[in-house]
PDB file of C-alpha atoms in Angstrom:
ATOM      1  CA  MET Q   1    -148.076  97.395-114.242  1.00  0.00           C
ATOM      2  CA  LYS Q   2    -146.410  94.704-111.854  1.00  0.00           C
ATOM      3  CA  LYS Q   3    -146.323  95.521-108.183  1.00  0.00           C
ATOM      4  CA  GLU Q   4    -142.900  95.264-106.551  1.00  0.00           C
ATOM      5  CA  SER Q   5    -142.765  92.733-103.891  1.00  0.00           C
ATOM      6  CA  SER Q   6    -140.895  93.289-100.829  1.00  0.00           C
ATOM      7  CA  ASP Q   7    -140.275  89.852 -99.790  1.00  0.00           C
ATOM      8  CA  ARG Q   8    -136.981  89.259 -97.990  1.00  0.00           C
ATOM      9  CA  LEU Q   9    -136.057  85.472 -97.910  1.00  0.00           C
ATOM     10  CA  VAL Q  10    -134.943  84.260 -94.423  1.00  0.00           C
ATOM     11  CA  ALA Q  11    -134.978  80.466 -95.046  1.00  0.00           C
ATOM     12  CA  ASN Q  12    -135.178  78.298 -98.101  1.00  0.00           C
ATOM     13  CA  ASN Q  13    -136.035  74.501 -98.107  1.00  0.00           C
ATOM     14  CA  LYS Q  14    -134.343  73.194-101.337  1.00  0.00           C
ATOM     15  CA  LYS Q  15    -134.456  69.700 -99.855  1.00  0.00           C
ATOM     16  CA  ALA Q  16    -138.221  69.656-100.107  1.00  0.00           C
ATOM     17  CA  TYR Q  17    -138.200  70.386-103.807  1.00  0.00           C
ATOM     18  CA  HIS Q  18    -135.856  67.357-104.166  1.00  0.00           C
ATOM     19  CA  ASP Q  19    -137.820  65.031-102.082  1.00  0.00           C
ATOM     20  CA  TYR Q  20    -141.363  66.013-102.906  1.00  0.00           C
ATOM     21  CA  PHE Q  21    -143.714  66.985-105.678  1.00  0.00           C
ATOM     22  CA  ILE Q  22    -145.235  70.338-104.794  1.00  0.00           C
ATOM     23  CA  GLU Q  23    -148.910  70.147-105.411  1.00  0.00           C
ATOM     24  CA  GLU Q  24    -150.199  73.308-103.801  1.00  0.00           C
ATOM     25  CA  LYS Q  25    -148.679  76.350-101.783  1.00  0.00           C
ATOM     26  CA  TYR Q  26    -150.061  78.282 -99.052  1.00  0.00           C
ATOM     27  CA  GLU Q  27    -148.791  81.429 -97.144  1.00  0.00           C
ATOM     28  CA  ALA Q  28    -149.127  81.322 -93.443  1.00  0.00           C
ATOM     29  CA  GLY Q  29    -148.202  83.963 -90.571  1.00  0.00           C
ATOM     30  CA  ILE Q  30    -146.311  82.516 -87.725  1.00  0.00           C
ATOM     31  CA  SER Q  31    -146.753  83.146 -84.070  1.00  0.00           C
ATOM     32  CA  LEU Q  32    -143.318  84.366 -82.612  1.00  0.00           C
ATOM     33  CA  ALA Q  33    -141.732  85.843 -79.690  1.00  0.00           C
ATOM     34  CA  GLY Q  34    -140.135  89.381 -80.012  1.00  0.00           C
ATOM     35  CA  THR Q  35    -136.432  88.039 -79.707  1.00  0.00           C
ATOM     36  CA  GLU Q  36    -137.231  85.207 -82.386  1.00  0.00           C
ATOM     37  CA  VAL Q  37    -138.258  88.064 -84.870  1.00  0.00           C
ATOM     38  CA  LYS Q  38    -134.835  89.760 -84.190  1.00  0.00           C
ATOM     39  CA  SER Q  39    -133.073  86.540 -84.767  1.00  0.00           C
ATOM     40  CA  LEU Q  40    -135.061  86.192 -88.123  1.00  0.00           C
ATOM     41  CA  ARG Q  41    -133.972  89.679 -89.289  1.00  0.00           C
ATOM     42  CA  MET Q  42    -130.353  88.545 -88.867  1.00  0.00           C
ATOM     43  CA  GLY Q  43    -131.046  85.523 -90.828  1.00  0.00           C
ATOM     44  CA  LYS Q  44    -130.727  82.808 -88.162  1.00  0.00           C
ATOM     45  CA  CYS Q  45    -133.251  80.284 -89.102  1.00  0.00           C
ATOM     46  CA  SER Q  46    -133.173  76.785 -90.690  1.00  0.00           C
ATOM     47  CA  ILE Q  47    -136.284  74.638 -91.929  1.00  0.00           C
ATOM     48  CA  LYS Q  48    -134.328  71.603 -93.523  1.00  0.00           C
ATOM     49  CA  GLU Q  49    -135.709  69.166 -90.849  1.00  0.00           C
ATOM     50  CA  ALA Q  50    -139.081  71.083 -90.287  1.00  0.00           C
ATOM     51  CA  PHE Q  51    -142.413  69.409 -90.851  1.00  0.00           C
ATOM     52  CA  ILE Q  52    -146.070  70.594 -90.155  1.00  0.00           C
ATOM     53  CA  ARG Q  53    -149.004  68.890 -88.521  1.00  0.00           C
ATOM     54  CA  ILE Q  54    -152.641  70.019 -87.989  1.00  0.00           C
ATOM     55  CA  GLU Q  55    -153.933  69.120 -84.602  1.00  0.00           C
ATOM     56  CA  ARG Q  56    -157.522  70.093 -83.212  1.00  0.00           C
ATOM     57  CA  GLY Q  57    -158.106  72.387 -86.301  1.00  0.00           C
ATOM     58  CA  GLU Q  58    -154.574  74.310 -85.612  1.00  0.00           C
ATOM     59  CA  VAL Q  59    -151.597  74.206 -87.639  1.00  0.00           C
ATOM     60  CA  PHE Q  60    -148.140  73.745 -85.997  1.00  0.00           C
ATOM     61  CA  VAL Q  61    -144.512  73.743 -87.422  1.00  0.00           C
ATOM     62  CA  TYR Q  62    -142.168  71.266 -85.670  1.00  0.00           C
ATOM     63  CA  GLY Q  63    -138.339  71.316 -86.063  1.00  0.00           C
ATOM     64  CA  MET Q  64    -137.894  74.820 -87.321  1.00  0.00           C
ATOM     65  CA  HIS Q  65    -134.709  76.026 -85.715  1.00  0.00           C
ATOM     66  CA  ILE Q  66    -134.466  79.788 -84.867  1.00  0.00           C
ATOM     67  CA  SER Q  67    -131.199  80.541 -83.282  1.00  0.00           C
ATOM     68  CA  PRO Q  68    -131.507  82.450 -79.619  1.00  0.00           C
ATOM     69  CA  TYR Q  69    -131.159  86.237 -80.048  1.00  0.00           C
ATOM     70  CA  GLU Q  70    -127.556  86.954 -78.608  1.00  0.00           C
ATOM     71  CA  LYS Q  71    -128.894  90.017 -76.751  1.00  0.00           C
ATOM     72  CA  GLY Q  72    -132.154  88.465 -75.648  1.00  0.00           C
ATOM     73  CA  ASN Q  73    -130.881  86.788 -72.394  1.00  0.00           C
ATOM     74  CA  ILE Q  74    -133.838  85.657 -70.388  1.00  0.00           C
ATOM     75  CA  PHE Q  75    -136.460  86.686 -73.159  1.00  0.00           C
ATOM     76  CA  ASN Q  76    -135.024  83.961 -75.586  1.00  0.00           C
ATOM     77  CA  LYS Q  77    -137.214  80.938 -76.099  1.00  0.00           C
ATOM     78  CA  ASP Q  78    -136.248  77.304 -76.923  1.00  0.00           C
ATOM     79  CA  PRO Q  79    -134.848  77.300 -80.440  1.00  0.00           C
ATOM     80  CA  LEU Q  80    -136.739  74.149 -81.606  1.00  0.00           C
ATOM     81  CA  ARG Q  81    -140.137  74.952 -79.962  1.00  0.00           C
ATOM     82  CA  VAL Q  82    -143.357  74.249 -81.488  1.00  0.00           C
ATOM     83  CA  ARG Q  83    -144.771  77.246 -83.256  1.00  0.00           C
ATOM     84  CA  LYS Q  84    -148.342  78.152 -84.361  1.00  0.00           C
ATOM     85  CA  LEU Q  85    -149.142  78.932 -87.923  1.00  0.00           C
ATOM     86  CA  LEU Q  86    -151.937  81.336 -88.652  1.00  0.00           C
ATOM     87  CA  LEU Q  87    -154.172  80.268 -91.486  1.00  0.00           C
ATOM     88  CA  HIS Q  88    -157.934  80.852 -92.314  1.00  0.00           C
ATOM     89  CA  ARG Q  89    -160.175  78.055 -91.471  1.00  0.00           C
ATOM     90  CA  ALA Q  90    -161.087  77.331 -95.176  1.00  0.00           C
ATOM     91  CA  GLU Q  91    -157.448  76.969 -95.961  1.00  0.00           C
ATOM     92  CA  ILE Q  92    -156.959  74.538 -92.972  1.00  0.00           C
ATOM     93  CA  ASN Q  93    -159.950  72.412 -93.942  1.00  0.00           C
ATOM     94  CA  LYS Q  94    -158.783  72.254 -97.549  1.00  0.00           C
ATOM     95  CA  MET Q  95    -155.388  71.177 -96.456  1.00  0.00           C
ATOM     96  CA  GLU Q  96    -156.701  68.713 -93.922  1.00  0.00           C
ATOM     97  CA  GLY Q  97    -158.902  67.116 -96.907  1.00  0.00           C
ATOM     98  CA  LYS Q  98    -155.655  66.793 -99.168  1.00  0.00           C
ATOM     99  CA  ILE Q  99    -153.318  65.200 -96.437  1.00  0.00           C
ATOM    100  CA  ALA Q 100    -156.161  62.776 -95.737  1.00  0.00           C
ATOM    101  CA  GLU Q 101    -155.347  61.452 -99.092  1.00  0.00           C
ATOM    102  CA  LYS Q 102    -152.548  58.446 -99.108  1.00  0.00           C
ATOM    103  CA  GLY Q 103    -149.098  59.957 -99.673  1.00  0.00           C
ATOM    104  CA  PHE Q 104    -149.610  63.697 -99.046  1.00  0.00           C
ATOM    105  CA  THR Q 105    -147.987  65.702 -96.445  1.00  0.00           C
ATOM    106  CA  LEU Q 106    -147.170  69.321 -95.530  1.00  0.00           C
ATOM    107  CA  VAL Q 107    -143.802  70.625 -95.607  1.00  0.00           C
ATOM    108  CA  PRO Q 108    -142.443  74.623 -95.080  1.00  0.00           C
ATOM    109  CA  LEU Q 109    -140.830  75.698 -98.225  1.00  0.00           C
ATOM    110  CA  ARG Q 110    -139.496  78.982 -97.170  1.00  0.00           C
ATOM    111  CA  VAL Q 111    -139.644  81.756 -94.478  1.00  0.00           C
ATOM    112  CA  TYR Q 112    -139.622  85.367 -95.459  1.00  0.00           C
ATOM    113  CA  PHE Q 113    -140.617  88.897 -94.487  1.00  0.00           C
ATOM    114  CA  LYS Q 114    -143.478  90.349 -96.335  1.00  0.00           C
ATOM    115  CA  GLY Q 115    -143.261  93.933 -95.124  1.00  0.00           C
ATOM    116  CA  SER Q 116    -142.641  93.761 -91.236  1.00  0.00           C
ATOM    117  CA  LEU Q 117    -144.537  90.277 -91.086  1.00  0.00           C
ATOM    118  CA  VAL Q 118    -142.849  87.044 -90.947  1.00  0.00           C
ATOM    119  CA  LYS Q 119    -144.492  84.406 -93.325  1.00  0.00           C
ATOM    120  CA  VAL Q 120    -144.187  80.690 -94.141  1.00  0.00           C
ATOM    121  CA  GLU Q 121    -144.864  79.261 -97.336  1.00  0.00           C
ATOM    122  CA  ILE Q 122    -146.281  75.753 -96.897  1.00  0.00           C
ATOM    123  CA  GLY Q 123    -146.490  73.153 -99.452  1.00  0.00           C
ATOM    124  CA  VAL Q 124    -148.963  70.203 -99.905  1.00  0.00           C
ATOM    125  CA  ALA Q 125    -146.601  67.671-100.948  1.00  0.00           C
ATOM    126  CA  LYS Q 126    -146.542  64.168-102.238  1.00  0.00           C
ATOM    127  CA  GLY Q 127    -143.339  62.067-101.818  1.00  0.00           C
ATOM    128  CA  LYS Q 128    -141.103  61.219-104.648  1.00  0.00           C
ATOM    129  CA  LYS Q 129    -139.865  57.741-105.405  1.00  0.00           C
ATOM    130  CA  LEU Q 130    -136.052  57.008-105.833  1.00  0.00           C
ATOM    131  CA  TYR Q 131    -136.537  56.725-109.742  1.00  0.00           C
ATOM    132  CA  ASP Q 132    -138.296  60.152-109.730  1.00  0.00           C
ATOM    133  CA  LYS Q 133    -135.402  61.661-107.918  1.00  0.00           C
ATOM    134  CA  ARG Q 134    -132.819  60.091-110.502  1.00  0.00           C
ATOM    135  CA  GLN Q 135    -134.765  61.564-113.354  1.00  0.00           C
ATOM    136  CA  ASP Q 136    -134.505  64.979-111.790  1.00  0.00           C
ATOM    137  CA  ILE Q 137    -130.895  64.727-111.249  1.00  0.00           C
ATOM    138  CA  ALA Q 138    -130.323  63.542-114.913  1.00  0.00           C
ATOM    139  CA  LYS Q 139    -132.343  66.465-116.243  1.00  0.00           C
ATOM    140  CA  LYS Q 140    -130.543  68.929-114.034  1.00  0.00           C
ATOM    141  CA  ASP Q 141    -127.182  67.397-115.390  1.00  0.00           C
ATOM    142  CA  MET Q 142    -128.209  67.527-119.041  1.00  0.00           C
ATOM    143  CA  LYS Q 143    -129.284  71.171-118.467  1.00  0.00           C
ATOM    144  CA  ARG Q 144    -126.085  72.149-116.968  1.00  0.00           C
ATOM    145  CA  GLU Q 145    -124.128  70.364-119.729  1.00  0.00           C
ATOM    146  CA  ALA Q 146    -126.158  72.228-122.358  1.00  0.00           C
ATOM    147  CA  GLU Q 147    -125.442  75.404-120.722  1.00  0.00           C
ATOM    148  CA  ARG Q 148    -121.633  74.645-120.430  1.00  0.00           C
ATOM    149  CA  GLU Q 149    -121.397  73.958-124.251  1.00  0.00           C
ATOM    150  CA  PHE Q 150    -123.531  76.989-125.050  1.00  0.00           C
ATOM    151  CA  LYS Q 151    -121.073  79.040-123.058  1.00  0.00           C
ATOM    152  CA  VAL Q 152    -118.070  77.483-124.483  1.00  0.00           C
ATOM    153  CA  LYS Q 153    -119.374  78.029-128.206  1.00  0.00           C
ATOM    154  CA  ASN Q 154    -120.179  81.675-127.403  1.00  0.00           C
ATOM    155  CA  LEU Q 155    -116.626  82.345-126.195  1.00  0.00           C
ATOM    156  CA  TYR Q 156    -115.018  81.796-129.578  1.00  0.00           C
TER     157      TYR Q 156
END
């Protein structure tokens, strides 16, 4: 019997799937202030320009924009501040080993609520070349065209 997931998506990084091949995925907690969580509950988050770095054995996300909570006044934090991600030491070591290889990087894929906790899905990614992106676009166009033809045939 499949367990129902109570994940509620807040932000998705579609650009990451376009620009990178995602090799592995990790789930991390994130250290936030109270007003940031309230803002996330309202869906005010962007991870389009965000990236992740490992510094001194700790993982941080840069460029993640969480809009200030409108009723938060003095308790609001800087929307683009650096935020710490919470992972197990073994996971951090595994990621460090992977990004030491040429061409690998860490990108945030999505931000979501798992129950009452805010989670970030991290992807260990390898950059795509221009021709890889063109192939993906061509495949997507062919699939869209096939679906359109199938839909037209079923209407008659």
